[in-house]
Every structure is written in structure tokens, then in C-alpha cells.
Amino acid sequence: MTALQTPVPADAKGRHFGLVAFGTYTRTLTLAHASHIGTVVAALLIVALTLDLAARANQVVAQASGGVPGLILHMGWYLLLRICDLIGNLLPLACFMGLFWSEITLTQSRERIVIWNGGRSPLQSLMPIAVLGVLLGALQVTALAVLRPTAVGIQIETQLGGHGEWFDRQLKPEERRWIVLPNHMVQARIDYRNRTLVDVQLFELSEAGRLAGRMAAASAVPADVPGIWIFRNGSRWTAPAEGAPSPAQGTGTARRFAEERIALPLEPLWLANLGIDARYLPQPTLSQLASIKGLNEPSYQAWWHVRIAQAVLPLGMMLMASALAMTLLAQRTLFRPMILIGLAGYFLYVTNNIVVWLGEYGQLPPLLAAWLMPLAMIVTALGLMMRMERAGRD
């Protein structure tokens, strides 16, 4: 399908006049766009909360107290926390669909033709989208960096919902975890809140991967000196040196100790947040973890960049919706182009998430994973609009 040219009045060539950036046109279109986007956000939240509550209703109800009023308040509190968690995921898609909805109404009411015949080109019609891009970009960053980590943190502390179950920070009597470090392997119960290892076994490996020693201790805590851990009430076994007599004649040495300091490349802050996805961490914690050199966790750096880059993601989604609608639905609404544009919005949303995931798992550089899709959408949309503008002048 070929793009429809922007209609230009006969006397428009050579005409120069000033546009009021925040005039009636901007205010009217901004409110209309915001209304449509807000409606789509509400619809997406209703669907997401319904699915979430269907799976967690029994657990949430079991934690309520105080009869029916207490149940209503508890359910409302849970839903509020889930909204704070979900809004950052759903807002970019809502920006595309809501803006697309607005563009359809402009086509059906012929308002776009009136606007263009009045001498306002596609690029000159972007002020409402720019205003909303700034406002919704700030909301997106706030949702990802403040609302979501706060909501998830509250759920963890109160053991509420799925996050409270998955990221439980309590010391469990039976749960033991393996931690793989350079030249060390650790098996222990983890006291996350106190950044302590309990019932710990430490396996020391040589450069060749040979077992060089084993330590078992009641607990291990970080010392005041970074990189040093204090093991208490344990025993150490040291393997025979390589080339020493066979195990039948020399089986290494063992000794007990009350306290021993070991150089261990285990970051206490990382240990305290082990198992919690980077996207759910508070911004100060995420910044600290992302700045630690030698910490082989690309997800921290990726999400540090993502939270900044997504300030322009709503703008990119809205620009793409507007550019595609102006290109394919400039003067009349057709079923096939409408479906294609809707699918394109969902494709852009999913693709952005995939690129972020690739950065999170170290398959793409964090900076590229964060900025690739938002900037690509903005550049592509502006390119389509400039093409329409040049076509209208010819």
C-alpha cells in the first residue's frame, strides 16, 4: 500500500506564519491523546490484575484480618502494590495503542485534513506528542525506578503475593544454595538480611580446577576490610600438594578453628540481594551493584541504563503510532491497515523487551540494549514524517 500524500492548499507555498506552541491546538490534542492513553492503560491494568488475582486470590485472602472491612482494605492494598509494579510494563504499549486510537478519530472526523489544509505540516503537528512524551517519560522512569522497587520491597517484607513468596528474605532451615566464585565454591544457608552465611561449606580450587581444600563453619560474616570474610566455629581440611604421596599414604591435613579470616571475592551487598531480579531493586542499590568492578552480573548495568533510556520510550511509541497512521490512514480508515498498525505496535513492544532481555543476560552491551529500540523508533518515525512533508511540498 502506498502512502497518501499530505494535501497542501494552493496558496501554502511560500507562506510563512508563526505557530503558537502551547495554543488551543496543542491543549486540545494533548488532552485527547492523554484521555485515550489513560483509557488503554486502565484496560490493560484490569486484564493484568484479573489474571494476577485469579492465581493469588486464596493466598491474599488468607493473609487478611479484621473481617470483611479488613479483607477489602487488604485486597485494595495488594492491588495498589501490583499496579505500581505493572504500570511500567504496560505504559509503553498503552502509549502506542492510545495514540493510534487518537489518530483514528482524527481521520474519521476529518480533523487531520482540516489541520493540514490550515498549513500545519506533520512535523508541525508534533507538539502535543512532545508534551505527552515528556510527561509520560517522567512517569515511566518513576514507575521503573521508584514505584516498582518500592512495591516489590513491601511485598517481600510482608510476604505478600508472588514476589513475597519468590524473593522471601527469611533464613530457611533447610534451603541451601550454591554460589560459584573464582577458585571457590560455596554451599550455605543464607541470612539475607544480615548478609551472613550459615552452616557454610567452602571448597577451594586450584588454578587447574583441583580441590585444594575444604572448610566447614557454623557461620561466615563479612569483615570490615572488603574482600575478607570471617568464618567461625569450623574445621579446615587441606588437600595434599600436587605430586605428594598417593591418598593411601597422605590424605591431607585437618584442623579445627574458632575463627579464621579468608579472602573471598563475595560482595555482601550482592549476597543480600541474591535471587532478586535487577529490575526490582531500588535505584541506589542497583547503582551500587552496577558500579562494582569484577561482578559478573550484566543485568545490573543493563537495568541501570534501561531506567534512563525508557524516559524516551513513550515518546518513541507515540511517534511510531502517529507516523504509521499518517502514512497508512491519512484520509480514511481501512480495516487491513488498522490491523497491521496494531500488530506493529505490539511487535515494537515485544521487540523492545527482547532487546532488554538480551542485555540483561549479557548477549548485548547494556548501553546498546537500553537505547537501541527507543532511539530507533524516534528516528524511524521522524524519517517517515519528513518523507510525508517533502512529498506534500512537491
Short mmCIF file of C-alpha atoms in Angstrom, two decimals:
data_model
loop_
_atom_site.label_atom_id
_atom_site.label_comp_id
_atom_site.label_asym_id
_atom_site.label_seq_id
_atom_site.Cartn_x
_atom_site.Cartn_y
_atom_site.Cartn_z
CA MET A 1 0.00 0.00 0.00
CA THR A 2 1.42 3.37 -0.99
CA ALA A 3 1.50 6.32 1.35
CA LEU A 4 -1.06 9.05 0.80
CA GLN A 5 0.42 12.45 0.17
CA THR A 6 -0.19 15.27 2.59
CA PRO A 7 -2.67 17.69 1.00
CA VAL A 8 -1.34 21.23 0.68
CA PRO A 9 -3.51 24.28 -0.10
CA ALA A 10 -2.76 26.06 -3.34
CA ASP A 11 -1.55 29.22 -1.64
CA ALA A 12 0.53 27.43 1.00
CA LYS A 13 3.82 27.60 -0.91
CA GLY A 14 5.91 30.44 0.27
CA ARG A 15 3.53 31.25 3.12
CA HIS A 16 5.26 31.85 6.46
CA PHE A 17 3.49 32.29 9.77
CA GLY A 18 4.24 31.59 13.40
CA LEU A 19 2.70 28.71 15.31
CA VAL A 20 1.71 29.03 18.96
CA ALA A 21 3.47 26.07 20.58
CA PHE A 22 1.08 25.81 23.53
CA GLY A 23 -2.06 27.19 21.94
CA THR A 24 -5.55 25.77 21.58
CA TYR A 25 -4.46 23.06 19.13
CA THR A 26 -1.78 21.74 21.49
CA ARG A 27 -4.03 21.81 24.54
CA THR A 28 -6.93 20.11 22.77
CA LEU A 29 -4.88 17.35 21.15
CA THR A 30 -2.81 16.75 24.28
CA LEU A 31 -5.93 16.21 26.38
CA ALA A 32 -7.45 13.96 23.71
CA HIS A 33 -4.28 11.85 23.44
CA ALA A 34 -3.97 11.64 27.24
CA SER A 35 -7.59 10.53 27.56
CA HIS A 36 -7.15 7.72 25.05
CA ILE A 37 -3.83 6.58 26.54
CA GLY A 38 -5.31 6.64 30.05
CA THR A 39 -8.24 4.52 28.91
CA VAL A 40 -5.92 1.94 27.34
CA VAL A 41 -3.74 1.86 30.48
CA ALA A 42 -6.81 1.24 32.61
CA ALA A 43 -7.99 -1.57 30.31
CA LEU A 44 -4.57 -3.26 30.31
CA LEU A 45 -4.33 -2.97 34.09
CA ILE A 46 -7.76 -4.52 34.56
CA VAL A 47 -6.77 -7.52 32.43
CA ALA A 48 -3.37 -7.91 34.13
CA LEU A 49 -4.79 -7.56 37.66
CA THR A 50 -7.60 -10.01 36.91
CA LEU A 51 -5.12 -12.66 35.77
CA ASP A 52 -2.82 -11.95 38.72
CA LEU A 53 -5.59 -12.05 41.31
CA ALA A 54 -7.06 -15.24 39.86
CA ALA A 55 -3.80 -17.04 40.63
CA ARG A 56 -3.19 -15.42 44.04
CA ALA A 57 -6.66 -14.80 45.48
CA ASN A 58 -6.56 -17.61 48.07
CA GLN A 59 -3.14 -16.56 49.35
CA VAL A 60 -4.09 -12.88 49.58
CA VAL A 61 -7.39 -13.62 51.31
CA ALA A 62 -5.66 -15.91 53.82
CA GLN A 63 -3.41 -13.05 54.94
CA ALA A 64 -6.32 -10.65 55.56
CA SER A 65 -7.70 -9.98 59.04
CA GLY A 66 -10.46 -7.85 60.57
CA GLY A 67 -13.45 -9.35 58.82
CA VAL A 68 -14.95 -8.01 55.62
CA PRO A 69 -13.62 -4.42 56.04
CA GLY A 70 -10.15 -5.78 56.71
CA LEU A 71 -10.37 -8.05 53.67
CA ILE A 72 -11.43 -5.15 51.42
CA LEU A 73 -8.59 -2.95 52.68
CA HIS A 74 -6.06 -5.75 52.36
CA MET A 75 -7.21 -6.58 48.83
CA GLY A 76 -7.11 -2.92 47.87
CA TRP A 77 -3.58 -2.58 49.26
CA TYR A 78 -2.43 -5.62 47.30
CA LEU A 79 -3.96 -4.29 44.07
CA LEU A 80 -2.31 -0.91 44.61
CA LEU A 81 1.09 -2.59 45.01
CA ARG A 82 0.50 -4.63 41.87
CA ILE A 83 -0.48 -1.50 39.91
CA CYS A 84 2.79 0.15 40.97
CA ASP A 85 4.64 -2.93 39.73
CA LEU A 86 2.78 -3.33 36.43
CA ILE A 87 2.40 0.27 35.25
CA GLY A 88 5.98 0.48 33.97
CA ASN A 89 5.47 -2.65 31.88
CA LEU A 90 2.16 -1.60 30.34
CA LEU A 91 2.62 2.13 29.78
CA PRO A 92 4.74 1.90 26.57
CA LEU A 93 2.18 -0.37 24.87
CA ALA A 94 -0.65 1.88 26.06
CA CYS A 95 1.15 4.91 24.58
CA PHE A 96 1.17 3.30 21.15
CA MET A 97 -2.39 1.98 21.25
CA GLY A 98 -3.83 5.13 22.82
CA LEU A 99 -2.13 7.42 20.31
CA PHE A 100 -3.22 5.13 17.47
CA TRP A 101 -6.78 5.42 18.75
CA SER A 102 -6.46 9.22 18.66
CA GLU A 103 -5.14 9.12 15.11
CA ILE A 104 -8.11 7.01 14.01
CA THR A 105 -10.52 9.57 15.46
CA LEU A 106 -8.66 12.38 13.65
CA THR A 107 -9.03 10.50 10.37
CA GLN A 108 -12.69 9.62 10.86
CA SER A 109 -13.66 13.18 11.84
CA ARG A 110 -11.57 14.68 9.01
CA GLU A 111 -9.78 16.86 11.55
CA ARG A 112 -6.39 15.86 10.17
CA ILE A 113 -7.36 17.14 6.72
CA VAL A 114 -8.55 20.41 8.29
CA ILE A 115 -5.27 20.74 10.19
CA TRP A 116 -3.15 20.09 7.11
CA ASN A 117 -5.25 22.40 4.94
CA GLY A 118 -4.66 25.09 7.53
CA GLY A 119 -0.96 24.94 6.72
CA ARG A 120 0.24 22.83 9.66
CA SER A 121 2.55 20.09 8.36
CA PRO A 122 3.02 16.65 10.00
CA LEU A 123 6.21 17.79 11.72
CA GLN A 124 4.49 20.95 12.95
CA SER A 125 1.75 18.80 14.48
CA LEU A 126 4.07 17.05 16.92
CA MET A 127 3.83 19.45 19.86
CA PRO A 128 1.03 17.51 21.66
CA ILE A 129 3.04 14.28 21.33
CA ALA A 130 6.19 16.04 22.54
CA VAL A 131 4.39 17.39 25.62
CA LEU A 132 2.96 13.96 26.43
CA GLY A 133 6.33 12.36 25.71
CA VAL A 134 7.95 14.45 28.43
CA LEU A 135 5.19 13.81 30.96
CA LEU A 136 4.80 10.09 30.28
CA GLY A 137 8.57 9.63 30.05
CA ALA A 138 8.89 11.03 33.57
CA LEU A 139 6.09 8.72 34.71
CA GLN A 140 7.82 5.74 33.08
CA VAL A 141 11.14 6.44 34.82
CA THR A 142 9.35 6.97 38.14
CA ALA A 143 7.46 3.70 37.69
CA LEU A 144 10.63 1.71 36.96
CA ALA A 145 12.99 3.37 39.44
CA VAL A 146 10.66 4.19 42.36
CA LEU A 147 7.17 2.68 42.23
CA ARG A 148 8.07 -0.87 41.21
CA PRO A 149 11.05 -1.35 43.61
CA THR A 150 9.06 0.15 46.48
CA ALA A 151 6.03 -2.04 45.81
CA VAL A 152 8.10 -5.20 45.44
CA GLY A 153 10.10 -4.34 48.57
CA ILE A 154 6.88 -4.03 50.58
CA GLN A 155 5.65 -7.36 49.22
CA ILE A 156 8.93 -9.00 50.19
CA GLU A 157 8.85 -7.61 53.73
CA THR A 158 5.21 -8.62 54.27
CA GLN A 159 5.48 -11.88 52.28
CA LEU A 160 2.54 -10.75 50.17
CA GLY A 161 1.72 -12.15 46.73
CA GLY A 162 4.05 -13.81 44.27
CA HIS A 163 7.02 -11.51 44.88
CA GLY A 164 6.73 -12.03 48.62
CA GLU A 165 6.95 -15.77 48.04
CA TRP A 166 9.66 -15.81 45.35
CA PHE A 167 12.01 -13.31 46.99
CA ASP A 168 11.46 -14.23 50.64
CA ARG A 169 14.44 -12.98 52.65
CA GLN A 170 13.89 -15.12 55.76
CA LEU A 171 16.54 -17.61 56.84
CA LYS A 172 15.11 -21.01 55.95
CA PRO A 173 16.11 -24.10 57.99
CA GLU A 174 16.51 -26.48 55.05
CA GLU A 175 17.25 -24.35 51.99
CA ARG A 176 20.89 -24.42 50.93
CA ARG A 177 22.28 -22.53 47.94
CA TRP A 178 25.38 -22.90 45.82
CA ILE A 179 27.47 -19.85 44.97
CA VAL A 180 30.19 -20.19 42.34
CA LEU A 181 33.16 -17.81 42.67
CA PRO A 182 36.59 -17.65 41.03
CA ASN A 183 38.59 -20.51 42.60
CA HIS A 184 35.86 -21.10 45.21
CA MET A 185 32.51 -22.81 45.56
CA VAL A 186 30.22 -22.09 48.49
CA GLN A 187 27.27 -24.05 49.81
CA ALA A 188 25.32 -22.46 52.64
CA ARG A 189 22.06 -21.26 54.07
CA ILE A 190 21.83 -17.52 53.52
CA ASP A 191 20.70 -14.97 56.07
CA TYR A 192 19.96 -12.23 53.52
CA ARG A 193 19.00 -9.50 55.97
CA ASN A 194 22.24 -9.84 57.96
CA ARG A 195 24.40 -10.65 54.91
CA THR A 196 25.60 -13.80 56.61
CA LEU A 197 26.34 -17.37 55.54
CA VAL A 198 25.04 -20.07 57.89
CA ASP A 199 26.10 -23.75 58.00
CA VAL A 200 28.60 -22.94 55.30
CA GLN A 201 30.93 -25.19 53.34
CA LEU A 202 33.70 -23.60 51.32
CA PHE A 203 35.53 -25.55 48.61
CA GLU A 204 38.85 -24.09 47.49
CA LEU A 205 40.01 -24.89 43.96
CA SER A 206 43.44 -24.60 42.39
CA GLU A 207 44.02 -22.79 39.10
CA ALA A 208 43.79 -26.16 37.37
CA GLY A 209 40.39 -26.85 38.97
CA ARG A 210 41.74 -29.34 41.51
CA LEU A 211 40.22 -29.41 45.00
CA ALA A 212 42.81 -27.73 47.23
CA GLY A 213 40.88 -27.56 50.49
CA ARG A 214 37.55 -27.64 52.21
CA MET A 215 36.22 -25.58 55.08
CA ALA A 216 33.05 -26.14 57.12
CA ALA A 217 31.86 -23.50 59.58
CA ALA A 218 28.81 -22.58 61.60
CA SER A 219 28.73 -19.09 60.05
CA ALA A 220 30.64 -16.61 57.95
CA VAL A 221 30.29 -12.82 58.09
CA PRO A 222 31.96 -10.04 56.09
CA ALA A 223 34.85 -8.33 57.85
CA ASP A 224 35.43 -4.58 57.97
CA VAL A 225 38.01 -4.98 55.22
CA PRO A 226 36.42 -5.51 51.76
CA GLY A 227 37.04 -8.96 50.30
CA ILE A 228 37.64 -10.61 53.71
CA TRP A 229 35.15 -12.97 55.38
CA ILE A 230 35.32 -14.24 58.97
CA PHE A 231 34.49 -17.95 59.36
CA ARG A 232 33.57 -19.06 62.89
CA ASN A 233 33.40 -22.40 64.71
CA GLY A 234 34.53 -24.72 61.98
CA SER A 235 37.16 -27.02 60.59
CA ARG A 236 39.53 -26.87 57.64
CA TRP A 237 40.85 -29.70 55.53
CA THR A 238 43.82 -29.08 53.23
CA ALA A 239 44.49 -31.45 50.34
CA PRO A 240 47.95 -32.91 49.77
CA ALA A 241 50.12 -30.85 47.49
CA GLU A 242 50.10 -31.88 43.86
CA GLY A 243 52.72 -34.60 43.33
CA ALA A 244 52.62 -35.61 47.01
CA PRO A 245 52.21 -39.30 48.06
CA SER A 246 49.08 -41.10 46.97
CA PRO A 247 45.90 -40.73 49.06
CA ALA A 248 46.56 -44.07 50.70
CA GLN A 249 49.73 -42.62 52.26
CA GLY A 250 48.88 -38.92 52.54
CA THR A 251 45.29 -37.71 52.82
CA GLY A 252 45.90 -34.09 53.66
CA THR A 253 45.63 -32.32 57.00
CA ALA A 254 42.60 -31.29 59.06
CA ARG A 255 42.25 -28.87 61.96
CA ARG A 256 39.54 -27.07 63.88
CA PHE A 257 39.32 -23.32 64.48
CA ALA A 258 37.23 -20.83 66.42
CA GLU A 259 37.67 -18.01 63.92
CA GLU A 260 39.52 -17.67 60.65
CA ARG A 261 39.74 -14.88 58.08
CA ILE A 262 39.53 -15.86 54.43
CA ALA A 263 39.99 -13.74 51.32
CA LEU A 264 36.77 -14.41 49.44
CA PRO A 265 35.52 -12.43 46.40
CA LEU A 266 31.93 -12.37 47.70
CA GLU A 267 30.25 -8.96 47.77
CA PRO A 268 27.93 -8.60 50.84
CA LEU A 269 25.50 -6.27 49.00
CA TRP A 270 25.22 -8.79 46.16
CA LEU A 271 24.62 -11.56 48.70
CA ALA A 272 21.84 -9.58 50.40
CA ASN A 273 20.02 -9.24 47.07
CA LEU A 274 20.82 -12.66 45.64
CA GLY A 275 17.84 -14.07 43.78
CA ILE A 276 16.06 -10.72 43.27
CA ASP A 277 15.94 -9.63 39.63
CA ALA A 278 17.77 -6.39 38.88
CA ARG A 279 14.56 -4.74 37.64
CA TYR A 280 13.07 -4.93 41.14
CA LEU A 281 15.98 -3.40 43.06
CA PRO A 282 15.85 0.15 44.48
CA GLN A 283 17.80 2.63 42.38
CA PRO A 284 20.57 3.29 44.99
CA THR A 285 21.14 -0.46 45.39
CA LEU A 286 21.13 -1.00 41.65
CA SER A 287 23.62 1.84 41.15
CA GLN A 288 26.00 0.38 43.73
CA LEU A 289 25.84 -3.11 42.25
CA ALA A 290 26.26 -1.80 38.70
CA SER A 291 29.42 0.10 39.75
CA ILE A 292 31.18 -2.89 41.36
CA LYS A 293 34.06 -3.94 39.15
CA GLY A 294 34.51 -7.66 38.57
CA LEU A 295 30.91 -8.51 39.45
CA ASN A 296 29.85 -10.79 36.62
CA GLU A 297 26.18 -9.75 36.58
CA PRO A 298 25.34 -7.86 33.36
CA SER A 299 21.72 -7.43 34.45
CA TYR A 300 22.65 -4.69 36.93
CA GLN A 301 24.32 -2.47 34.36
CA ALA A 302 21.63 -3.26 31.78
CA TRP A 303 18.78 -2.16 34.03
CA TRP A 304 20.66 0.90 35.24
CA HIS A 305 20.77 2.06 31.61
CA VAL A 306 17.23 0.86 30.84
CA ARG A 307 15.72 3.01 33.58
CA ILE A 308 17.30 6.07 31.98
CA ALA A 309 16.64 5.12 28.36
CA GLN A 310 12.97 4.44 28.92
CA ALA A 311 12.44 8.13 29.58
CA VAL A 312 12.12 8.42 25.79
CA LEU A 313 10.36 5.09 25.15
CA PRO A 314 6.80 6.50 25.46
CA LEU A 315 7.74 9.25 23.01
CA GLY A 316 9.13 6.68 20.56
CA MET A 317 6.00 4.54 20.77
CA MET A 318 3.68 7.53 20.24
CA LEU A 319 5.72 8.87 17.33
CA MET A 320 5.63 5.47 15.62
CA ALA A 321 1.87 5.21 16.09
CA SER A 322 1.36 8.70 14.67
CA ALA A 323 3.75 8.20 11.74
CA LEU A 324 2.22 4.87 10.73
CA ALA A 325 -1.31 6.25 11.00
CA MET A 326 -0.43 9.32 8.91
CA THR A 327 1.20 7.09 6.32
CA LEU A 328 -1.49 4.38 6.01
CA LEU A 329 -4.65 6.05 7.35
CA ALA A 330 -4.23 9.67 6.37
CA GLN A 331 -7.63 10.25 4.78
CA ARG A 332 -9.74 7.17 5.50
CA THR A 333 -9.74 4.22 7.87
CA LEU A 334 -9.33 0.79 6.31
CA PHE A 335 -9.55 -2.48 8.22
CA ARG A 336 -6.34 -4.09 6.99
CA PRO A 337 -4.02 -1.11 7.67
CA MET A 338 -5.59 -0.70 11.12
CA ILE A 339 -4.84 -4.33 12.00
CA LEU A 340 -1.31 -4.04 10.60
CA ILE A 341 -0.58 -0.91 12.64
CA GLY A 342 -1.95 -2.54 15.80
CA LEU A 343 0.25 -5.59 15.22
CA ALA A 344 3.22 -3.30 14.52
CA GLY A 345 2.74 -1.65 17.92
CA TYR A 346 2.69 -5.00 19.68
CA PHE A 347 5.75 -6.10 17.68
CA LEU A 348 7.66 -2.98 18.73
CA TYR A 349 6.69 -3.52 22.36
CA VAL A 350 7.78 -7.17 22.37
CA THR A 351 10.96 -6.43 20.43
CA ASN A 352 11.99 -3.77 22.92
CA ASN A 353 11.50 -6.26 25.78
CA ILE A 354 13.53 -8.90 23.93
CA VAL A 355 16.41 -6.49 23.33
CA VAL A 356 16.38 -5.54 27.02
CA TRP A 357 16.42 -9.21 28.00
CA LEU A 358 19.41 -9.82 25.71
CA GLY A 359 21.26 -7.07 27.55
CA GLU A 360 20.13 -8.46 30.89
CA TYR A 361 21.65 -11.85 30.06
CA GLY A 362 24.86 -10.37 28.65
CA GLN A 363 24.15 -11.06 24.97
CA LEU A 364 24.20 -7.35 24.10
CA PRO A 365 26.16 -4.47 25.63
CA PRO A 366 24.00 -2.79 28.32
CA LEU A 367 24.11 0.62 26.64
CA LEU A 368 23.01 -0.82 23.29
CA ALA A 369 20.26 -2.95 24.83
CA ALA A 370 18.79 0.03 26.67
CA TRP A 371 18.86 2.65 23.92
CA LEU A 372 18.55 0.71 20.66
CA MET A 373 14.77 0.43 20.35
CA PRO A 374 13.71 3.80 21.82
CA LEU A 375 16.10 5.75 19.59
CA ALA A 376 15.39 3.58 16.54
CA MET A 377 11.66 4.24 16.90
CA ILE A 378 12.14 8.01 17.23
CA VAL A 379 14.46 8.19 14.21
CA THR A 380 12.22 5.97 12.07
CA ALA A 381 9.07 7.91 12.93
CA LEU A 382 10.65 11.29 12.26
CA GLY A 383 12.02 9.92 8.99
CA LEU A 384 8.53 8.86 7.87
CA MET A 385 7.12 12.27 8.78
CA MET A 386 9.87 14.12 6.93
CA ARG A 387 9.17 11.94 3.89
CA MET A 388 5.49 12.87 4.02
CA GLU A 389 6.38 16.53 4.42
CA ARG A 390 8.65 16.51 1.40
CA ALA A 391 6.01 14.64 -0.62
CA GLY A 392 3.43 17.26 0.30
CA ARG A 393 5.63 20.10 -0.91
CA ASP A 394 6.30 18.53 -4.32
#
